[in-house]
Amino acid sequence: FASYARVLHPAADAGGRLAAWAQVCELTGRIAHPLMQWHKISTAPPAGSQTGASSWPGSDPEVGNLPAAMLANVLEILAGSTVDPGDCYHAVWEGWGWLPRDGASATGFFFHHSDPRRFRPPQLAPSALPLELLAGPRLSHPHRDYLLLHGPLRAALSIGHQVTADWRLPQSPSLLWPSDRSWLLATEVDFDSTLVGGSAKLVGELLQATRLEAWPVGIDGDLTIDGDRINQ
């Protein structure tokens, strides 16, 4: 793609309020930059290198899941960069614990319909994961297999684990792209950030969105555990 954005999953402070990684860096005395790693910025530098710095007292960002409110903001931007937002592919990692194994019953749900005119809000979606869904197509990558589904862009907000009748845990898609392949969203299972590849215009909109914490990254950027070369 022409450009890439890294959307950081928010942390939460001791009071449960969402916090950007840049805010965390202000407390811990670390440096915010596109390839920063959470385990580096959430702890204070070695003693004596930063006066008054302390480790982050709140909770860590979600791994493998872009929170629903932030996902909705991203989808709103992505919708304007594809010909038909009703024609998208959603890939969900088959290893999530709430997905059934070998035909066993489970309470999970996923909106699945190729006709966006028949899309229903998440609260009206069925609470049981259809067996035909599990028997559907798979997308295989090295070390990762996914359920592959087809439907409107906003169906991504309906993925999740229906724990009880009134309690659902949302799950963002692992991979999401429109049929015209104008962009790709990827949330790696073990990462606490989401990557979006697309046009320079699309990435620029993500970077400017006030409700997101997004950074520009290059195709050769290292986002592995040792990728933060600045905060040591």
Coordinates of N, CA and C in Angstrom, one line a residue:
F1 N 0.8 -1.2 0.0 CA 0.0 0.0 0.0 C 0.9 1.3 0.0
A2 N 0.3 2.4 -0.3 CA 1.0 3.6 -0.4 C 1.5 4.1 1.0
S3 N 0.6 3.9 2.0 CA 0.9 4.3 3.4 C 0.4 3.3 4.4
Y4 N 0.9 3.4 5.6 CA 0.4 2.6 6.7 C 0.3 3.4 8.0
A5 N -0.7 3.1 8.8 CA -0.9 3.7 10.1 C -1.0 2.6 11.2
R6 N -0.4 3.0 12.3 CA -0.5 2.1 13.5 C -1.4 2.7 14.5
V7 N -2.6 2.1 14.7 CA -3.6 2.6 15.7 C -3.3 1.9 17.0
L8 N -3.0 2.7 18.0 CA -2.6 2.1 19.3 C -3.9 1.8 20.1
H9 N -4.0 0.6 20.7 CA -5.1 0.3 21.6 C -4.9 1.1 22.9
P10 N -5.9 1.7 23.5 CA -5.7 2.5 24.7 C -5.5 1.7 25.9
A11 N -4.7 2.3 26.8 CA -4.6 1.7 28.2 C -5.7 2.3 29.1
A12 N -5.6 2.0 30.3 CA -6.6 2.6 31.3 C -5.8 3.0 32.5
D13 N -6.2 4.1 33.1 CA -5.5 4.6 34.3 C -6.1 3.8 35.5
A14 N -5.6 4.1 36.7 CA -6.0 3.4 37.9 C -7.5 3.6 38.2
G15 N -8.1 4.6 37.7 CA -9.5 4.9 37.8 C -10.4 4.3 36.7
G16 N -9.8 3.6 35.8 CA -10.5 3.0 34.7 C -10.7 3.9 33.5
R17 N -10.2 5.1 33.5 CA -10.3 6.0 32.4 C -9.3 5.7 31.3
L18 N -9.8 5.7 30.0 CA -8.9 5.4 28.9 C -7.7 6.4 28.9
A19 N -6.6 5.9 28.5 CA -5.4 6.8 28.4 C -4.6 6.4 27.2
A20 N -4.1 7.5 26.5 CA -3.3 7.3 25.3 C -1.9 6.9 25.7
W21 N -1.1 6.3 24.8 CA 0.2 5.9 25.1 C 1.1 7.2 25.4
A22 N 0.8 8.2 24.7 CA 1.6 9.5 24.8 C 1.4 10.0 26.3
Q23 N 0.2 9.8 26.8 CA 0.0 10.2 28.2 C 0.8 9.4 29.2
V24 N 0.9 8.1 28.9 CA 1.7 7.2 29.7 C 3.1 7.6 29.7
C25 N 3.6 8.0 28.5 CA 5.0 8.4 28.4 C 5.3 9.6 29.2
E26 N 4.3 10.5 29.4 CA 4.5 11.7 30.2 C 4.8 11.4 31.6
L27 N 4.1 10.3 32.1 CA 4.2 9.9 33.5 C 5.5 9.1 33.7
T28 N 5.8 8.2 32.8 CA 7.0 7.3 32.9 C 8.3 7.9 32.5
G29 N 8.3 9.0 31.8 CA 9.5 9.6 31.4 C 10.0 9.0 30.1
R30 N 9.2 8.3 29.4 CA 9.6 7.6 28.2 C 9.3 8.5 27.0
I31 N 9.8 8.1 25.8 CA 9.6 8.9 24.6 C 8.6 8.2 23.7
A32 N 7.5 9.0 23.3 CA 6.5 8.5 22.4 C 7.0 8.6 21.0
H33 N 6.9 7.5 20.2 CA 7.3 7.5 18.8 C 6.6 6.3 18.1
P34 N 6.6 6.3 16.8 CA 5.7 5.3 16.0 C 6.0 3.9 16.4
L35 N 7.2 3.5 16.7 CA 7.5 2.0 17.0 C 7.6 1.7 18.5
M36 N 7.1 2.6 19.3 CA 7.2 2.3 20.8 C 6.5 1.0 21.1
Q37 N 7.0 0.4 22.2 CA 6.5 -0.9 22.7 C 6.0 -0.7 24.1
W38 N 4.8 -1.2 24.4 CA 4.1 -1.0 25.7 C 5.0 -1.4 26.8
H39 N 5.7 -2.5 26.8 CA 6.5 -3.0 27.9 C 7.6 -2.0 28.2
K40 N 8.0 -1.2 27.2 CA 9.1 -0.3 27.4 C 8.6 1.0 28.0
I41 N 7.5 1.5 27.4 CA 7.0 2.9 27.9 C 6.2 2.8 29.2
S42 N 5.8 1.6 29.6 CA 4.9 1.6 30.8 C 5.8 1.5 32.1
T43 N 7.1 1.3 31.9 CA 8.0 1.3 33.1 C 8.9 2.5 33.0
A44 N 9.3 3.0 34.2 CA 10.2 4.1 34.3 C 11.6 3.7 33.9
P45 N 12.3 4.7 33.3 CA 13.7 4.4 33.0 C 14.5 4.0 34.2
P46 N 15.7 3.5 34.0 CA 16.6 3.1 35.1 C 16.8 4.3 36.1
A47 N 16.9 4.0 37.4 CA 17.1 5.0 38.4 C 18.2 6.0 38.1
G48 N 17.8 7.2 38.3 CA 18.7 8.3 38.1 C 18.7 8.9 36.7
S49 N 18.0 8.3 35.7 CA 18.0 8.8 34.3 C 16.8 9.7 34.1
Q50 N 15.8 9.7 34.9 CA 14.7 10.6 34.7 C 14.1 10.9 36.1
T51 N 14.3 12.1 36.6 CA 13.8 12.5 37.9 C 12.2 12.6 37.9
G52 N 11.6 12.0 38.9 CA 10.2 12.0 39.0 C 9.4 11.1 38.2
A53 N 10.1 10.3 37.4 CA 9.3 9.3 36.6 C 8.9 8.1 37.4
S54 N 7.8 7.5 37.0 CA 7.4 6.3 37.7 C 6.7 5.4 36.7
S55 N 6.5 4.1 37.1 CA 5.9 3.1 36.2 C 4.4 3.4 36.2
W56 N 3.7 2.9 35.1 CA 2.3 3.2 34.9 C 1.5 2.4 35.9
P57 N 0.6 3.1 36.6 CA -0.2 2.4 37.7 C -1.5 1.8 37.2
G58 N -1.8 2.0 36.0 CA -3.1 1.5 35.4 C -3.0 0.1 34.8
S59 N -3.9 -0.2 33.9 CA -3.9 -1.5 33.2 C -3.4 -1.4 31.8
D60 N -3.0 -2.5 31.2 CA -2.4 -2.6 29.9 C -3.4 -2.5 28.8
P61 N -3.0 -2.1 27.6 CA -3.9 -2.1 26.5 C -4.4 -3.6 26.2
E62 N -5.5 -3.7 25.5 CA -6.0 -5.0 25.1 C -5.1 -5.5 24.0
V63 N -4.8 -6.8 24.0 CA -4.0 -7.5 23.0 C -4.9 -8.2 22.1
G64 N -4.7 -8.0 20.8 CA -5.5 -8.8 19.8 C -6.9 -8.3 19.6
N65 N -7.2 -7.1 20.2 CA -8.6 -6.6 20.1 C -8.6 -5.1 20.1
L66 N -9.1 -4.5 19.0 CA -9.3 -3.0 19.0 C -10.7 -2.7 19.6
P67 N -10.7 -2.0 20.8 CA -11.9 -1.8 21.5 C -13.0 -1.2 20.6
A68 N -14.3 -1.6 20.9 CA -15.4 -1.4 20.0 C -15.6 0.1 19.6
A69 N -15.5 1.0 20.6 CA -15.7 2.4 20.3 C -14.6 2.9 19.3
M70 N -13.4 2.5 19.5 CA -12.3 2.9 18.6 C -12.5 2.2 17.2
L71 N -12.9 1.0 17.2 CA -13.1 0.3 16.0 C -14.2 1.0 15.2
A72 N -15.3 1.5 15.8 CA -16.3 2.2 15.1 C -15.8 3.5 14.5
N73 N -14.9 4.1 15.2 CA -14.3 5.4 14.6 C -13.4 5.0 13.4
V74 N -12.7 3.9 13.4 CA -11.9 3.5 12.3 C -12.7 3.1 11.1
L75 N -13.8 2.4 11.4 CA -14.7 2.0 10.3 C -15.3 3.1 9.6
E76 N -15.6 4.2 10.3 CA -16.2 5.4 9.7 C -15.3 6.0 8.7
I77 N -14.0 6.0 9.0 CA -13.0 6.5 8.1 C -12.8 5.6 6.9
L78 N -12.7 4.3 7.2 CA -12.5 3.3 6.1 C -13.7 3.3 5.1
A79 N -14.9 3.5 5.6 CA -16.0 3.5 4.7 C -15.9 4.5 3.6
G80 N -15.3 5.6 3.8 CA -15.1 6.6 2.7 C -14.0 6.3 1.7
S81 N -13.3 5.2 1.9 CA -12.2 4.9 1.1 C -12.4 3.6 0.3
T82 N -13.6 3.1 0.1 CA -13.9 2.0 -0.7 C -15.2 2.2 -1.5
V83 N -15.3 1.6 -2.6 CA -16.4 1.8 -3.5 C -17.7 1.3 -2.9
D84 N -17.7 0.1 -2.2 CA -18.9 -0.5 -1.6 C -18.6 -1.0 -0.2
P85 N -19.0 -0.2 0.8 CA -18.7 -0.6 2.2 C -19.6 -1.8 2.6
G86 N -20.6 -2.2 1.7 CA -21.4 -3.4 2.0 C -20.8 -4.7 1.5
D87 N -19.6 -4.6 0.9 CA -19.0 -5.8 0.3 C -17.6 -5.9 0.9
C88 N -17.5 -6.5 2.1 CA -16.2 -6.7 2.8 C -16.0 -8.1 3.3
Y89 N -14.8 -8.4 3.6 CA -14.4 -9.7 4.1 C -13.8 -9.5 5.5
H90 N -14.3 -10.4 6.4 CA -13.9 -10.4 7.8 C -13.2 -11.7 8.1
A91 N -12.0 -11.7 8.6 CA -11.3 -12.9 9.0 C -11.1 -12.8 10.5
V92 N -11.6 -13.9 11.2 CA -11.5 -14.0 12.7 C -10.7 -15.2 13.0
W93 N -9.7 -15.0 13.9 CA -8.8 -16.0 14.3 C -9.6 -17.2 14.9
E94 N -9.4 -18.4 14.5 CA -10.2 -19.5 15.0 C -9.8 -20.0 16.3
G95 N -8.7 -19.4 16.9 CA -8.2 -19.9 18.2 C -8.8 -19.2 19.4
W96 N -9.6 -18.2 19.2 CA -10.2 -17.6 20.4 C -11.0 -18.6 21.2
G97 N -10.8 -18.5 22.5 CA -11.4 -19.5 23.4 C -12.9 -19.6 23.4
W98 N -13.6 -18.5 23.0 CA -15.1 -18.6 22.9 C -15.6 -19.2 21.7
L99 N -14.8 -19.5 20.7 CA -15.2 -20.3 19.5 C -15.3 -21.7 19.8
P100 N -16.3 -22.5 19.4 CA -16.5 -23.9 19.6 C -15.4 -24.7 18.9
R101 N -15.1 -25.9 19.5 CA -14.2 -26.8 18.9 C -14.9 -28.1 18.4
D102 N -14.5 -28.5 17.2 CA -15.0 -29.8 16.7 C -16.5 -29.9 16.8
G103 N -17.2 -28.8 16.5 CA -18.7 -28.9 16.5 C -19.3 -28.8 17.9
A104 N -18.5 -28.6 18.9 CA -19.1 -28.4 20.3 C -19.9 -27.2 20.4
S105 N -20.9 -27.1 21.2 CA -21.7 -25.9 21.4 C -21.0 -24.9 22.1
A106 N -21.3 -23.6 21.8 CA -20.7 -22.5 22.5 C -21.6 -21.3 22.3
T107 N -21.5 -20.3 23.2 CA -22.2 -19.1 23.0 C -21.3 -18.0 22.5
G108 N -21.3 -17.8 21.2 CA -20.6 -16.8 20.6 C -21.5 -16.2 19.5
F109 N -21.3 -15.1 19.0 CA -22.1 -14.7 17.8 C -21.3 -13.9 16.9
F110 N -21.8 -13.9 15.6 CA -21.2 -13.2 14.5 C -22.3 -12.9 13.5
F111 N -22.4 -11.6 13.2 CA -23.3 -11.3 12.1 C -22.7 -11.8 10.8
H112 N -23.5 -12.5 10.0 CA -23.0 -13.1 8.8 C -24.1 -13.0 7.7
H113 N -24.0 -12.1 6.8 CA -24.9 -12.0 5.7 C -24.3 -11.1 4.6
S114 N -24.4 -11.6 3.4 CA -23.8 -10.9 2.3 C -24.6 -9.7 1.8
D115 N -25.8 -9.6 2.2 CA -26.7 -8.5 1.7 C -26.8 -7.4 2.8
P116 N -26.1 -6.3 2.6 CA -26.1 -5.2 3.6 C -27.5 -4.7 3.9
R117 N -28.4 -4.8 3.0 CA -29.8 -4.3 3.3 C -30.5 -5.1 4.4
R118 N -30.0 -6.3 4.6 CA -30.6 -7.2 5.7 C -29.8 -7.2 6.9
F119 N -28.8 -6.2 7.0 CA -28.0 -6.1 8.2 C -28.9 -5.7 9.4
R120 N -28.7 -6.2 10.6 CA -29.4 -5.9 11.8 C -28.3 -5.4 12.8
P121 N -28.7 -4.5 13.7 CA -27.8 -4.0 14.7 C -27.3 -5.2 15.6
P122 N -26.2 -5.1 16.2 CA -25.6 -6.2 17.0 C -26.6 -6.8 18.0
Q123 N -27.4 -5.9 18.7 CA -28.3 -6.5 19.7 C -29.4 -7.4 19.2
L124 N -29.6 -7.4 17.9 CA -30.6 -8.2 17.3 C -30.0 -9.5 16.6
A125 N -28.7 -9.6 16.7 CA -28.1 -10.7 16.0 C -28.3 -12.0 16.9
P126 N -28.3 -13.2 16.2 CA -28.5 -14.4 17.0 C -27.4 -14.6 18.0
S127 N -27.7 -15.3 19.1 CA -26.8 -15.5 20.2 C -26.0 -16.8 20.0
A128 N -26.4 -17.7 19.1 CA -25.7 -18.9 18.9 C -24.8 -18.8 17.6
L129 N -23.6 -19.4 17.7 CA -22.8 -19.4 16.5 C -23.2 -20.5 15.6
P130 N -23.7 -20.2 14.3 CA -24.2 -21.2 13.4 C -23.1 -22.3 13.1
L131 N -23.5 -23.5 13.1 CA -22.5 -24.6 12.8 C -22.1 -24.4 11.3
E132 N -22.9 -23.9 10.4 CA -22.5 -23.8 9.0 C -21.4 -22.7 8.9
L133 N -21.4 -21.8 9.9 CA -20.3 -20.8 9.9 C -18.9 -21.5 10.1
L134 N -18.9 -22.4 11.1 CA -17.7 -23.2 11.4 C -17.3 -24.0 10.2
A135 N -18.2 -24.5 9.4 CA -17.9 -25.3 8.3 C -17.6 -24.5 7.0
G136 N -17.6 -23.2 7.2 CA -17.4 -22.3 6.0 C -15.9 -22.2 5.7
P137 N -15.6 -21.3 4.8 CA -14.2 -21.2 4.3 C -13.2 -20.7 5.3
R138 N -12.0 -21.1 5.2 CA -10.9 -20.6 6.1 C -9.9 -19.8 5.3
L139 N -9.2 -19.0 6.0 CA -8.0 -18.3 5.4 C -6.9 -18.7 6.3
S140 N -5.8 -19.2 5.6 CA -4.7 -19.8 6.3 C -3.4 -18.9 6.0
H141 N -2.8 -18.5 7.1 CA -1.5 -17.9 7.0 C -0.5 -18.7 7.9
P142 N 0.8 -18.5 7.7 CA 1.7 -19.3 8.6 C 1.3 -19.0 10.1
H143 N 1.1 -20.1 10.8 CA 0.8 -20.1 12.3 C -0.5 -19.5 12.6
R144 N -1.4 -19.1 11.7 CA -2.7 -18.6 12.0 C -3.7 -19.1 10.9
D145 N -4.9 -19.5 11.4 CA -6.0 -19.9 10.6 C -7.2 -19.0 11.0
Y146 N -8.0 -18.6 10.1 CA -9.1 -17.7 10.4 C -10.4 -18.2 9.8
L147 N -11.5 -17.9 10.4 CA -12.8 -18.0 9.8 C -13.0 -16.9 8.8
L148 N -13.4 -17.2 7.6 CA -13.5 -16.1 6.6 C -15.0 -15.8 6.3
L149 N -15.4 -14.6 6.5 CA -16.8 -14.2 6.4 C -17.0 -13.1 5.5
H150 N -18.2 -12.9 4.9 CA -18.4 -11.9 3.9 C -19.7 -11.1 4.4
G151 N -19.6 -9.8 4.3 CA -20.7 -9.0 4.7 C -20.4 -7.5 4.7
P152 N -21.3 -6.6 5.2 CA -21.0 -5.2 5.3 C -19.9 -4.8 6.2
L153 N -19.3 -3.7 6.0 CA -18.2 -3.2 6.8 C -18.5 -3.2 8.3
R154 N -19.7 -2.6 8.6 CA -20.0 -2.4 10.0 C -20.4 -3.7 10.7
A155 N -20.5 -4.8 10.0 CA -20.7 -6.1 10.6 C -19.5 -6.4 11.6
A156 N -18.4 -5.8 11.4 CA -17.3 -6.0 12.3 C -17.6 -5.7 13.7
L157 N -18.6 -4.8 13.9 CA -19.0 -4.4 15.3 C -19.8 -5.5 16.0
S158 N -20.2 -6.5 15.2 CA -21.1 -7.6 15.7 C -20.3 -8.9 16.1
I159 N -19.0 -8.8 15.9 CA -18.2 -10.0 16.3 C -18.1 -10.0 17.8
G160 N -18.2 -11.2 18.4 CA -17.9 -11.2 19.9 C -18.5 -12.5 20.5
H161 N -18.2 -12.5 21.8 CA -18.6 -13.7 22.7 C -19.9 -13.2 23.5
Q162 N -21.0 -13.9 23.2 CA -22.2 -13.7 24.0 C -22.1 -14.5 25.2
V163 N -21.6 -13.9 26.3 CA -21.4 -14.7 27.5 C -22.7 -15.1 28.2
T164 N -23.6 -14.1 28.3 CA -24.9 -14.3 28.9 C -25.9 -13.6 28.0
A165 N -27.2 -13.6 28.3 CA -28.2 -13.0 27.4 C -28.0 -11.5 27.4
D166 N -27.4 -10.9 28.4 CA -27.2 -9.4 28.4 C -25.7 -9.0 28.6
W167 N -24.8 -9.9 28.3 CA -23.4 -9.6 28.4 C -22.6 -10.1 27.2
R168 N -22.1 -9.2 26.4 CA -21.3 -9.6 25.3 C -20.0 -9.0 25.3
L169 N -18.9 -9.7 25.0 CA -17.6 -9.2 24.9 C -17.2 -9.0 23.4
P170 N -17.1 -7.8 22.9 CA -16.8 -7.6 21.5 C -15.4 -8.1 21.2
Q171 N -15.3 -8.5 19.9 CA -14.0 -8.9 19.4 C -13.8 -8.3 18.0
S172 N -12.8 -7.5 17.8 CA -12.6 -6.9 16.5 C -12.0 -8.0 15.5
P173 N -12.3 -7.8 14.2 CA -11.7 -8.8 13.3 C -10.2 -8.8 13.3
S174 N -9.6 -10.0 13.0 CA -8.2 -10.1 12.9 C -7.7 -9.5 11.6
L175 N -8.5 -9.6 10.6 CA -8.2 -9.0 9.3 C -9.5 -8.5 8.7
L176 N -9.5 -7.4 8.0 CA -10.7 -6.8 7.4 C -10.3 -6.1 6.1
W177 N -11.0 -6.4 5.0 CA -10.7 -5.7 3.8 C -11.9 -5.6 2.9
P178 N -12.1 -4.6 2.0 CA -13.2 -4.5 1.1 C -12.9 -5.3 -0.2
S179 N -13.9 -5.7 -0.9 CA -13.7 -6.5 -2.1 C -12.8 -5.8 -3.2
D180 N -12.8 -4.4 -3.1 CA -11.9 -3.7 -4.1 C -10.5 -3.6 -3.6
R181 N -10.2 -4.1 -2.4 CA -8.8 -4.2 -1.9 C -8.2 -2.8 -1.8
S182 N -9.0 -1.8 -1.5 CA -8.4 -0.5 -1.4 C -7.7 -0.2 -0.1
W183 N -7.9 -1.1 0.9 CA -7.2 -1.0 2.2 C -7.3 -2.3 2.9
L184 N -6.5 -2.5 3.9 CA -6.5 -3.7 4.8 C -6.3 -3.3 6.2
L185 N -7.1 -3.8 7.1 CA -7.0 -3.6 8.5 C -6.5 -4.9 9.1
A186 N -5.5 -4.9 10.0 CA -5.0 -6.1 10.6 C -4.7 -5.9 12.1
T187 N -5.3 -6.8 12.9 CA -5.0 -6.8 14.3 C -4.5 -8.1 14.7
E188 N -3.2 -8.2 14.7 CA -2.5 -9.4 15.1 C -2.9 -9.9 16.5
V189 N -3.1 -11.2 16.7 CA -3.5 -11.7 17.9 C -2.7 -11.3 19.1
D190 N -1.4 -11.2 18.9 CA -0.4 -11.0 20.0 C 0.0 -9.5 20.1
F191 N -0.6 -8.6 19.3 CA -0.2 -7.2 19.3 C -1.2 -6.3 20.0
D192 N -0.7 -5.2 20.6 CA -1.6 -4.3 21.2 C -1.8 -3.0 20.4
S193 N -1.7 -3.2 19.1 CA -2.0 -2.1 18.1 C -2.6 -2.7 16.9
T194 N -3.3 -1.9 16.1 CA -3.9 -2.3 14.8 C -3.2 -1.6 13.7
L195 N -3.0 -2.3 12.6 CA -2.3 -1.7 11.4 C -3.4 -1.5 10.3
V196 N -3.3 -0.4 9.6 CA -4.1 -0.1 8.5 C -3.2 0.3 7.3
G197 N -3.4 -0.4 6.2 CA -2.6 0.0 5.0 C -3.6 0.5 4.0
G198 N -3.3 1.5 3.3 CA -4.2 2.1 2.3 C -3.5 3.3 1.6
S199 N -4.4 4.1 1.0 CA -3.9 5.3 0.3 C -3.3 6.3 1.3
A200 N -2.5 7.3 0.8 CA -2.0 8.3 1.7 C -3.1 9.2 2.2
K201 N -4.2 9.4 1.5 CA -5.3 10.1 2.0 C -6.0 9.4 3.2
L202 N -6.2 8.1 3.0 CA -6.8 7.4 4.1 C -6.0 7.4 5.4
V203 N -4.7 7.1 5.2 CA -3.8 7.1 6.4 C -3.8 8.5 7.0
G204 N -3.8 9.5 6.2 CA -3.8 10.9 6.7 C -5.0 11.1 7.6
E205 N -6.2 10.6 7.2 CA -7.4 10.8 7.9 C -7.3 10.1 9.3
L206 N -6.7 8.9 9.2 CA -6.6 8.2 10.5 C -5.6 8.9 11.5
L207 N -4.6 9.5 10.9 CA -3.6 10.2 11.8 C -4.2 11.4 12.4
Q208 N -5.1 12.0 11.7 CA -5.7 13.3 12.1 C -6.9 13.1 13.0
A209 N -7.4 11.9 13.1 CA -8.6 11.6 13.8 C -8.4 11.9 15.3
T210 N -9.2 12.8 15.9 CA -8.9 13.1 17.3 C -9.3 12.0 18.3
R211 N -10.1 11.1 17.9 CA -10.5 10.0 18.8 C -9.6 8.8 18.7
L212 N -8.6 8.9 17.9 CA -7.7 7.8 17.7 C -6.3 8.2 18.1
E213 N -5.4 7.3 18.5 CA -4.0 7.6 18.7 C -3.3 6.8 17.6
A214 N -3.0 7.4 16.5 CA -2.4 6.7 15.4 C -1.1 7.4 15.0
W215 N -0.2 6.5 14.5 CA 1.2 7.0 14.1 C 1.5 6.4 12.7
P216 N 2.2 7.1 11.9 CA 2.6 6.6 10.6 C 3.8 5.6 10.8
V217 N 3.7 4.5 10.1 CA 4.8 3.5 10.1 C 5.1 3.1 8.7
G218 N 6.4 2.7 8.5 CA 6.8 2.2 7.2 C 6.7 0.7 7.1
I219 N 6.8 0.2 5.9 CA 6.6 -1.2 5.7 C 7.7 -2.0 6.3
D220 N 8.8 -1.4 6.6 CA 9.9 -2.1 7.3 C 10.0 -1.9 8.8
G221 N 9.0 -1.2 9.3 CA 9.0 -0.9 10.7 C 8.9 -2.2 11.6
D222 N 9.7 -2.2 12.6 CA 9.8 -3.4 13.5 C 8.8 -3.2 14.7
L223 N 7.7 -4.0 14.7 CA 6.7 -4.0 15.8 C 6.8 -5.2 16.7
T224 N 7.9 -5.9 16.6 CA 8.1 -7.0 17.5 C 8.5 -6.5 18.9
I225 N 8.6 -7.4 19.9 CA 8.9 -7.0 21.3 C 10.2 -6.3 21.4
D226 N 11.1 -6.4 20.5 CA 12.4 -5.7 20.6 C 12.5 -4.6 19.6
G227 N 11.4 -4.2 19.1 CA 11.4 -3.2 18.0 C 11.6 -1.7 18.5
D228 N 11.4 -1.5 19.8 CA 11.6 -0.1 20.3 C 13.1 0.1 20.6
R229 N 13.7 0.8 19.7 CA 15.1 1.1 19.8 C 15.4 2.4 20.6
I230 N 14.4 3.1 20.9 CA 14.6 4.4 21.5 C 14.5 4.3 23.1
N231 N 13.5 3.6 23.5 CA 13.3 3.4 25.0 C 13.9 2.1 25.4
Q232 N 15.0 2.3 26.1 CA 15.8 1.1 26.5 C 15.8 0.9 28.0

